[in-house]
Amino acid sequence: MFIILRDDNAPFRSRAPRSALPLGAPAMSSGALESAISGAVPPAPSLETADLSARDMRDVSRDPAIAAVARAMPTRLIEPEPLDDVRTEDAEPAWGIAATGADASPFTGAGVRVAVLDTGIDSDHPAFEGVTLTTRDFAGSGIEDANGHGTHCAGTVFGRDVEGTRIGVARGVTDALIGKVLADDGRGSSDMLFQAMKWASDRQAQVISMSLGFDFPGLVEQLQEQGWPPLLAGSAALEGYRMNLRMFDALMDMLRAQAAFSGGTVVCAASGNESRRTVDPQFEVSASVPAAALGVVSVGALGQGEAGFGIAPFSNTNPTLSAPGVNVISAATGGGLRALNGTSMACPHAAGIAALWWEAQRASGSPATAEVVRARLLATCTAAGIDPATDALDRGQGLVQAPAPAVG
């Protein structure tokens, strides 16, 4: 099965007048400038799936309205690392919220709409009281979270205090989109993810948080089960991976172009947990798709150490920035709290901080767009408090920081 990303407005833009801007026109962002030159016709992305033959692929490639085509490939949960030597009761509550400065920020994420694309949510958990949850099940297993991962991540983004313990970065968020893109076993497909991203964008999500990855080995195995020879299956899976990366980039391009009309969306993704620095300091894996896609804020995981915050041994390299991702306490399915490790836990910290920056930017009276919020998010990261021995490639721009009281 193939996924087709179509821009239904592409033919209109190609016919729109490309007159020069008037002399003395005010400066514009790159997205707004592109929109003005193209006749102010926004992209209109649509997604469809089809079984395509080689001839069909050639026909599709000649259609100017089609932005990208990709073979649907498996996706999987970025599994939390086990906490063999740490119990929830021994973990330090809200240490990540303090490390990012969210505890001292006057902003709460009020008025910001966030989306969490994961394994669903325990909608009855007390952490989500007072939050309007708009849900959609793309995985076909019901929106309720039998896995627990999505509930934990959502709790970190916007969860209310549970039994006197703070877990949420942006506790003022009252409007959240929950897209279930991974079934209860943590498996899904790129088709589900792309559809969910479009769904969230169409509903004006200002922030998207997702902690999942494209499953290259899973696609190889899937093709072999269909009778493909191993070499051919590996080659087709590699091409499928490339196609999905191009598809992701094309969808992100459309989201950026829409920002001139809707404000846009900041997309945060976990960098991945495949590194094994405890086995060998050189055993480092680079951030994977979707975190590696153009324009995505990829998030690495930091933990507490004697010399300061240090990169978690499992955290993949080359993230955009870093956030707390070790011994993170958040909501547990069925009620109560649990501690987990992972870049999956770091990503919702960054997403919550992005919500604070949206609110702060609006309060400042300056334009609030995804481009501006993303720039503030990156520019205010800090290396202060991070172990000086930490490689810059491991931590990215540094530890994400909430807007300070003076902002706005």
mmCIF file of C-alpha atoms in Angstrom, residues 15-338:
data_model
loop_
_atom_site.group_PDB
_atom_site.id
_atom_site.type_symbol
_atom_site.label_atom_id
_atom_site.label_comp_id
_atom_site.label_asym_id
_atom_site.label_seq_id
_atom_site.Cartn_x
_atom_site.Cartn_y
_atom_site.Cartn_z
ATOM 1 C CA ARG A 15 -1.836 29.925 -12.033
ATOM 2 C CA ALA A 16 -1.767 32.682 -9.392
ATOM 3 C CA PRO A 17 -0.193 36.001 -10.411
ATOM 4 C CA ARG A 18 3.416 36.290 -9.297
ATOM 5 C CA SER A 19 3.587 40.054 -9.303
ATOM 6 C CA ALA A 20 6.357 41.725 -7.362
ATOM 7 C CA LEU A 21 5.554 43.092 -3.927
ATOM 8 C CA PRO A 22 4.902 46.851 -3.796
ATOM 9 C CA LEU A 23 7.902 49.063 -3.205
ATOM 10 C CA GLY A 24 8.292 49.755 0.498
ATOM 11 C CA ALA A 25 6.160 46.785 1.564
ATOM 12 C CA PRO A 26 6.853 45.742 5.194
ATOM 13 C CA ALA A 27 9.228 42.861 5.924
ATOM 14 C CA MET A 28 7.605 39.438 6.058
ATOM 15 C CA SER A 29 8.499 36.026 7.340
ATOM 16 C CA SER A 30 9.644 33.603 4.664
ATOM 17 C CA GLY A 31 6.280 31.800 4.820
ATOM 18 C CA ALA A 32 4.258 34.986 4.480
ATOM 19 C CA LEU A 33 6.506 36.257 1.680
ATOM 20 C CA GLU A 34 6.079 33.002 -0.221
ATOM 21 C CA SER A 35 2.312 33.222 0.266
ATOM 22 C CA ALA A 36 2.185 36.823 -0.953
ATOM 23 C CA ILE A 37 4.215 36.085 -4.065
ATOM 24 C CA SER A 38 2.170 32.988 -4.858
ATOM 25 C CA GLY A 39 -1.125 34.850 -4.745
ATOM 26 C CA ALA A 40 -1.933 34.065 -1.080
ATOM 27 C CA VAL A 41 -3.183 30.576 -1.834
ATOM 28 C CA PRO A 42 -2.413 28.266 1.102
ATOM 29 C CA PRO A 43 -1.497 24.619 0.659
ATOM 30 C CA ALA A 44 -4.424 22.219 0.987
ATOM 31 C CA PRO A 45 -2.897 18.876 1.911
ATOM 32 C CA SER A 46 -4.911 15.706 1.517
ATOM 33 C CA LEU A 47 -3.842 12.102 2.057
ATOM 34 C CA GLU A 48 -5.024 8.952 0.378
ATOM 35 C CA THR A 49 -3.848 5.368 0.127
ATOM 36 C CA ALA A 50 -3.762 3.112 -2.916
ATOM 37 C CA ASP A 51 -2.124 0.019 -4.314
ATOM 38 C CA LEU A 52 0.107 1.303 -7.098
ATOM 39 C CA SER A 53 1.790 -0.561 -9.931
ATOM 40 C CA ALA A 54 5.020 0.657 -11.534
ATOM 41 C CA ARG A 55 2.920 2.261 -14.277
ATOM 42 C CA ASP A 56 0.701 3.929 -11.688
ATOM 43 C CA MET A 57 3.802 5.343 -9.993
ATOM 44 C CA ARG A 58 4.930 6.910 -13.259
ATOM 45 C CA ASP A 59 1.498 8.469 -13.775
ATOM 46 C CA VAL A 60 1.452 9.794 -10.217
ATOM 47 C CA SER A 61 4.885 11.366 -10.609
ATOM 48 C CA ARG A 62 3.567 13.484 -13.494
ATOM 49 C CA ASP A 63 0.677 14.942 -11.477
ATOM 50 C CA PRO A 64 1.671 18.481 -10.349
ATOM 51 C CA ALA A 65 -0.766 18.304 -7.422
ATOM 52 C CA ILE A 66 1.032 15.344 -5.834
ATOM 53 C CA ALA A 67 3.735 16.403 -3.386
ATOM 54 C CA ALA A 68 4.998 12.959 -2.307
ATOM 55 C CA VAL A 69 4.334 9.242 -2.484
ATOM 56 C CA ALA A 70 5.569 6.681 0.032
ATOM 57 C CA ARG A 71 5.155 3.006 0.709
ATOM 58 C CA ALA A 72 3.305 2.635 4.018
ATOM 59 C CA MET A 73 5.765 1.317 6.569
ATOM 60 C CA PRO A 74 5.458 0.154 10.161
ATOM 61 C CA THR A 75 5.963 2.558 13.033
ATOM 62 C CA ARG A 76 6.709 1.615 16.610
ATOM 63 C CA LEU A 77 6.766 3.058 20.056
ATOM 64 C CA ILE A 78 10.074 4.491 21.240
ATOM 65 C CA GLU A 79 10.122 2.094 24.168
ATOM 66 C CA PRO A 80 10.847 3.533 27.610
ATOM 67 C CA GLU A 81 14.021 2.233 29.182
ATOM 68 C CA PRO A 82 13.445 -0.126 32.137
ATOM 69 C CA LEU A 83 13.911 1.259 35.618
ATOM 70 C CA ASP A 84 15.476 -1.836 37.138
ATOM 71 C CA ASP A 85 17.141 0.048 39.988
ATOM 72 C CA VAL A 86 14.683 2.903 40.501
ATOM 73 C CA ARG A 87 11.254 2.788 42.084
ATOM 74 C CA THR A 88 8.648 5.486 41.530
ATOM 75 C CA GLU A 89 8.674 6.297 45.238
ATOM 76 C CA ASP A 90 12.442 6.897 45.068
ATOM 77 C CA ALA A 91 12.342 9.220 42.037
ATOM 78 C CA GLU A 92 12.453 12.968 42.624
ATOM 79 C CA PRO A 93 9.067 14.437 41.708
ATOM 80 C CA ALA A 94 8.969 17.321 39.216
ATOM 81 C CA TRP A 95 12.763 17.604 38.913
ATOM 82 C CA GLY A 96 12.397 18.109 35.174
ATOM 83 C CA ILE A 97 9.838 20.874 35.629
ATOM 84 C CA ALA A 98 12.280 22.718 37.894
ATOM 85 C CA ALA A 99 15.237 22.068 35.562
ATOM 86 C CA THR A 100 13.398 23.681 32.643
ATOM 87 C CA GLY A 101 12.279 26.660 34.743
ATOM 88 C CA ALA A 102 8.595 25.847 34.236
ATOM 89 C CA ASP A 103 8.005 25.984 37.991
ATOM 90 C CA ALA A 104 9.054 29.663 38.070
ATOM 91 C CA SER A 105 7.435 30.748 34.798
ATOM 92 C CA PRO A 106 4.288 32.893 34.969
ATOM 93 C CA PHE A 107 2.976 31.129 31.870
ATOM 94 C CA THR A 108 0.880 27.966 31.980
ATOM 95 C CA GLY A 109 0.016 27.240 28.350
ATOM 96 C CA ALA A 110 -3.444 28.794 28.765
ATOM 97 C CA GLY A 111 -5.202 29.203 25.429
ATOM 98 C CA VAL A 112 -2.806 26.895 23.591
ATOM 99 C CA ARG A 113 -4.038 23.752 21.848
ATOM 100 C CA VAL A 114 -1.661 20.802 21.977
ATOM 101 C CA ALA A 115 -1.792 17.388 20.326
ATOM 102 C CA VAL A 116 -0.272 14.160 21.622
ATOM 103 C CA LEU A 117 0.060 11.430 18.974
ATOM 104 C CA ASP A 118 0.776 8.209 20.832
ATOM 105 C CA THR A 119 -0.954 5.125 22.296
ATOM 106 C CA GLY A 120 -4.111 6.949 23.370
ATOM 107 C CA ILE A 121 -4.978 8.197 26.845
ATOM 108 C CA ASP A 122 -6.601 7.140 30.092
ATOM 109 C CA SER A 123 -9.292 9.791 29.815
ATOM 110 C CA ASP A 124 -10.583 9.093 33.343
ATOM 111 C CA HIS A 125 -7.251 9.800 35.022
ATOM 112 C CA PRO A 126 -7.460 12.686 37.539
ATOM 113 C CA ALA A 127 -4.456 14.300 35.795
ATOM 114 C CA PHE A 128 -6.739 15.299 32.915
ATOM 115 C CA GLU A 129 -9.621 16.758 34.907
ATOM 116 C CA GLY A 130 -10.759 20.038 33.384
ATOM 117 C CA VAL A 131 -9.106 19.330 30.020
ATOM 118 C CA THR A 132 -11.325 19.006 26.949
ATOM 119 C CA LEU A 133 -9.920 15.961 25.160
ATOM 120 C CA THR A 134 -10.750 15.707 21.471
ATOM 121 C CA THR A 135 -9.785 12.180 20.493
ATOM 122 C CA ARG A 136 -9.453 10.108 17.358
ATOM 123 C CA ASP A 137 -8.398 6.492 17.037
ATOM 124 C CA PHE A 138 -6.214 5.951 13.958
ATOM 125 C CA ALA A 139 -4.939 2.562 15.159
ATOM 126 C CA GLY A 140 -8.305 0.816 15.373
ATOM 127 C CA SER A 141 -7.987 -0.408 18.961
ATOM 128 C CA GLY A 142 -10.000 2.253 20.803
ATOM 129 C CA ILE A 143 -8.766 5.550 22.174
ATOM 130 C CA GLU A 144 -8.264 4.259 25.728
ATOM 131 C CA ASP A 145 -4.612 3.585 26.526
ATOM 132 C CA ALA A 146 -3.934 -0.037 27.467
ATOM 133 C CA ASN A 147 -0.213 0.532 26.921
ATOM 134 C CA GLY A 148 0.354 3.450 29.289
ATOM 135 C CA HIS A 149 2.887 5.345 27.174
ATOM 136 C CA GLY A 150 0.497 7.952 25.781
ATOM 137 C CA THR A 151 -1.012 8.628 29.197
ATOM 138 C CA HIS A 152 2.440 9.206 30.703
ATOM 139 C CA CYS A 153 3.458 11.578 27.882
ATOM 140 C CA ALA A 154 0.198 13.540 27.998
ATOM 141 C CA GLY A 155 0.591 13.883 31.766
ATOM 142 C CA THR A 156 4.003 15.487 31.317
ATOM 143 C CA VAL A 157 2.729 17.955 28.726
ATOM 144 C CA PHE A 158 -0.402 19.224 30.471
ATOM 145 C CA GLY A 159 -1.331 16.963 33.412
ATOM 146 C CA ARG A 160 -2.786 18.437 36.577
ATOM 147 C CA ASP A 161 -1.245 17.688 39.963
ATOM 148 C CA VAL A 162 -1.917 14.173 41.217
ATOM 149 C CA GLU A 163 -2.119 13.609 44.960
ATOM 150 C CA GLY A 164 -0.147 16.803 45.539
ATOM 151 C CA THR A 165 2.586 15.914 43.046
ATOM 152 C CA ARG A 166 3.163 18.168 40.048
ATOM 153 C CA ILE A 167 3.635 16.268 36.781
ATOM 154 C CA GLY A 168 2.581 18.705 34.034
ATOM 155 C CA VAL A 169 4.724 21.383 32.413
ATOM 156 C CA ALA A 170 1.807 23.348 30.909
ATOM 157 C CA ARG A 171 -0.971 22.958 33.473
ATOM 158 C CA GLY A 172 -3.016 25.790 31.940
ATOM 159 C CA VAL A 173 -3.771 23.849 28.749
ATOM 160 C CA THR A 174 -7.498 23.095 28.659
ATOM 161 C CA ASP A 175 -7.829 21.939 25.047
ATOM 162 C CA ALA A 176 -5.935 18.886 23.860
ATOM 163 C CA LEU A 177 -6.054 16.647 20.802
ATOM 164 C CA ILE A 178 -5.277 12.986 21.418
ATOM 165 C CA GLY A 179 -4.535 10.907 18.327
ATOM 166 C CA LYS A 180 -4.015 7.182 18.857
ATOM 167 C CA VAL A 181 -1.463 6.273 16.180
ATOM 168 C CA LEU A 182 -0.032 3.210 17.921
ATOM 169 C CA ALA A 183 -2.070 0.198 18.957
ATOM 170 C CA ASP A 184 -1.896 -1.244 22.465
ATOM 171 C CA ASP A 185 1.173 -3.289 21.460
ATOM 172 C CA GLY A 186 3.006 -0.087 20.471
ATOM 173 C CA ARG A 187 2.789 -0.766 16.731
ATOM 174 C CA GLY A 188 1.303 1.333 13.966
ATOM 175 C CA SER A 189 1.966 2.526 10.425
ATOM 176 C CA SER A 190 3.227 5.677 8.774
ATOM 177 C CA ASP A 191 -0.203 6.104 7.175
ATOM 178 C CA MET A 192 -1.743 6.463 10.655
ATOM 179 C CA LEU A 193 0.891 9.001 11.661
ATOM 180 C CA PHE A 194 0.543 11.192 8.562
ATOM 181 C CA GLN A 195 -3.249 11.150 8.823
ATOM 182 C CA ALA A 196 -3.034 12.118 12.502
ATOM 183 C CA MET A 197 -0.622 14.974 11.823
ATOM 184 C CA LYS A 198 -2.969 16.375 9.197
ATOM 185 C CA TRP A 199 -5.925 15.914 11.568
ATOM 186 C CA ALA A 200 -4.097 17.836 14.313
ATOM 187 C CA SER A 201 -3.025 20.586 11.916
ATOM 188 C CA ASP A 202 -6.549 20.925 10.509
ATOM 189 C CA ARG A 203 -7.776 21.431 14.079
ATOM 190 C CA GLN A 204 -5.293 24.230 14.679
ATOM 191 C CA ALA A 205 -2.936 22.434 17.061
ATOM 192 C CA GLN A 206 -0.131 24.828 17.987
ATOM 193 C CA VAL A 207 2.081 22.016 19.334
ATOM 194 C CA ILE A 208 2.357 18.339 18.384
ATOM 195 C CA SER A 209 4.207 15.860 20.609
ATOM 196 C CA MET A 210 5.110 12.388 19.361
ATOM 197 C CA SER A 211 7.442 9.725 20.676
ATOM 198 C CA LEU A 212 7.636 7.076 17.972
ATOM 199 C CA GLY A 213 9.881 5.948 15.138
ATOM 200 C CA PHE A 214 9.717 4.421 11.674
ATOM 201 C CA ASP A 215 10.375 0.695 11.917
ATOM 202 C CA PHE A 216 12.847 -0.202 9.160
ATOM 203 C CA PRO A 217 13.522 -3.775 10.436
ATOM 204 C CA GLY A 218 9.770 -4.255 10.765
ATOM 205 C CA LEU A 219 9.239 -3.400 7.095
ATOM 206 C CA VAL A 220 11.988 -5.836 6.024
ATOM 207 C CA GLU A 221 10.302 -8.571 8.073
ATOM 208 C CA GLN A 222 6.879 -7.668 6.691
ATOM 209 C CA LEU A 223 8.080 -7.934 3.073
ATOM 210 C CA GLN A 224 9.841 -11.236 3.720
ATOM 211 C CA GLU A 225 6.618 -12.629 5.180
ATOM 212 C CA GLN A 226 4.993 -11.712 1.866
ATOM 213 C CA GLY A 227 7.554 -13.881 0.066
ATOM 214 C CA TRP A 228 10.139 -11.293 -0.925
ATOM 215 C CA PRO A 229 13.759 -12.555 -1.034
ATOM 216 C CA PRO A 230 15.827 -11.070 1.848
ATOM 217 C CA LEU A 231 18.048 -8.902 -0.400
ATOM 218 C CA LEU A 232 15.089 -7.508 -2.310
ATOM 219 C CA ALA A 233 13.129 -6.957 0.917
ATOM 220 C CA GLY A 234 16.046 -4.992 2.385
ATOM 221 C CA SER A 235 16.376 -2.858 -0.739
ATOM 222 C CA ALA A 236 12.634 -2.136 -0.908
ATOM 223 C CA ALA A 237 12.544 -1.315 2.815
ATOM 224 C CA LEU A 238 15.420 1.145 2.415
ATOM 225 C CA GLU A 239 13.612 2.851 -0.451
ATOM 226 C CA GLY A 240 10.419 2.847 1.636
ATOM 227 C CA TYR A 241 12.288 4.537 4.483
ATOM 228 C CA ARG A 242 13.610 7.214 2.107
ATOM 229 C CA MET A 243 10.151 7.742 0.613
ATOM 230 C CA ASN A 244 8.632 8.203 4.079
ATOM 231 C CA LEU A 245 11.319 10.708 5.014
ATOM 232 C CA ARG A 246 10.553 12.665 1.840
ATOM 233 C CA MET A 247 6.842 12.400 2.626
ATOM 234 C CA PHE A 248 7.442 13.721 6.138
ATOM 235 C CA ASP A 249 9.538 16.605 4.788
ATOM 236 C CA ALA A 250 6.845 17.461 2.230
ATOM 237 C CA LEU A 251 4.125 17.448 4.896
ATOM 238 C CA MET A 252 6.268 19.629 7.170
ATOM 239 C CA ASP A 253 6.800 22.033 4.226
ATOM 240 C CA MET A 254 3.031 22.349 3.867
ATOM 241 C CA LEU A 255 2.572 22.924 7.602
ATOM 242 C CA ARG A 256 5.181 25.700 7.459
ATOM 243 C CA ALA A 257 3.507 27.296 4.438
ATOM 244 C CA GLN A 258 0.131 27.173 6.206
ATOM 245 C CA ALA A 259 1.630 29.101 9.124
ATOM 246 C CA ALA A 260 1.164 32.382 7.259
ATOM 247 C CA PHE A 261 -2.596 31.753 7.425
ATOM 248 C CA SER A 262 -3.166 29.771 10.633
ATOM 249 C CA GLY A 263 -0.080 30.452 12.770
ATOM 250 C CA GLY A 264 1.329 26.978 12.212
ATOM 251 C CA THR A 265 2.391 24.088 14.401
ATOM 252 C CA VAL A 266 5.560 23.331 16.370
ATOM 253 C CA VAL A 267 6.283 19.612 15.982
ATOM 254 C CA CYS A 268 8.339 17.891 18.718
ATOM 255 C CA ALA A 269 9.618 14.313 18.419
ATOM 256 C CA ALA A 270 11.735 12.019 20.578
ATOM 257 C CA SER A 271 15.225 11.446 19.163
ATOM 258 C CA GLY A 272 15.196 7.716 20.018
ATOM 259 C CA ASN A 273 16.603 5.321 22.608
ATOM 260 C CA GLU A 274 18.933 3.150 20.525
ATOM 261 C CA SER A 275 22.296 4.394 21.840
ATOM 262 C CA ARG A 276 24.125 2.153 24.338
ATOM 263 C CA ARG A 277 26.849 4.236 25.974
ATOM 264 C CA THR A 278 26.969 1.899 28.972
ATOM 265 C CA VAL A 279 28.103 -0.893 26.618
ATOM 266 C CA ASP A 280 30.611 1.340 24.804
ATOM 267 C CA PRO A 281 30.963 5.150 24.944
ATOM 268 C CA GLN A 282 31.162 5.116 21.128
ATOM 269 C CA PHE A 283 27.920 3.126 20.781
ATOM 270 C CA GLU A 284 25.880 6.136 19.686
ATOM 271 C CA VAL A 285 23.011 6.135 17.200
ATOM 272 C CA SER A 286 21.861 9.283 15.441
ATOM 273 C CA ALA A 287 18.303 10.631 15.767
ATOM 274 C CA SER A 288 15.898 8.707 13.565
ATOM 275 C CA VAL A 289 12.802 9.625 11.557
ATOM 276 C CA PRO A 290 10.511 11.386 12.342
ATOM 277 C CA ALA A 291 12.854 13.250 14.701
ATOM 278 C CA ALA A 292 15.395 13.626 11.882
ATOM 279 C CA ALA A 293 12.913 15.218 9.480
ATOM 280 C CA LEU A 294 13.364 18.824 8.391
ATOM 281 C CA GLY A 295 11.800 21.354 10.763
ATOM 282 C CA VAL A 296 11.015 18.900 13.567
ATOM 283 C CA VAL A 297 12.249 19.789 17.064
ATOM 284 C CA SER A 298 13.989 16.538 18.005
ATOM 285 C CA VAL A 299 14.499 16.010 21.723
ATOM 286 C CA GLY A 300 17.291 14.159 23.525
ATOM 287 C CA ALA A 301 17.117 12.965 27.142
ATOM 288 C CA LEU A 302 19.064 14.328 30.094
ATOM 289 C CA GLY A 303 19.433 12.816 33.537
ATOM 290 C CA GLN A 304 20.761 14.037 36.886
ATOM 291 C CA GLY A 305 24.404 13.444 37.763
ATOM 292 C CA GLU A 306 27.039 14.552 40.246
ATOM 293 C CA ALA A 307 28.595 16.945 37.707
ATOM 294 C CA GLY A 308 25.262 18.277 36.507
ATOM 295 C CA PHE A 309 22.721 17.154 33.954
ATOM 296 C CA GLY A 310 24.190 14.550 31.623
ATOM 297 C CA ILE A 311 23.033 12.878 28.466
ATOM 298 C CA ALA A 312 21.183 9.637 29.143
ATOM 299 C CA PRO A 313 23.180 6.600 27.946
ATOM 300 C CA PHE A 314 20.314 5.515 25.664
ATOM 301 C CA SER A 315 19.633 8.949 24.105
ATOM 302 C CA ASN A 316 20.342 9.244 20.381
ATOM 303 C CA THR A 317 22.739 11.901 19.106
ATOM 304 C CA ASN A 318 22.092 15.033 17.033
ATOM 305 C CA PRO A 319 18.883 16.188 18.714
ATOM 306 C CA THR A 320 17.764 19.770 18.222
ATOM 307 C CA LEU A 321 17.715 20.257 21.991
ATOM 308 C CA SER A 322 17.476 18.273 25.212
ATOM 309 C CA ALA A 323 15.031 17.890 28.079
ATOM 310 C CA PRO A 324 14.691 15.809 31.252
ATOM 311 C CA GLY A 325 14.136 12.154 30.363
ATOM 312 C CA VAL A 326 15.346 10.021 33.286
ATOM 313 C CA ASN A 327 13.229 9.080 36.324
ATOM 314 C CA VAL A 328 10.323 11.170 35.072
ATOM 315 C CA ILE A 329 7.160 10.771 37.157
ATOM 316 C CA SER A 330 3.850 11.142 35.354
ATOM 317 C CA ALA A 331 0.382 9.644 35.035
ATOM 318 C CA ALA A 332 -0.082 5.864 35.051
ATOM 319 C CA THR A 333 -2.925 4.100 33.266
ATOM 320 C CA GLY A 334 -5.570 3.156 35.789
ATOM 321 C CA GLY A 335 -4.666 6.006 38.128
ATOM 322 C CA GLY A 336 -1.689 7.037 40.207
ATOM 323 C CA LEU A 337 1.836 7.754 39.072
ATOM 324 C CA ARG A 338 4.834 5.921 37.621
#
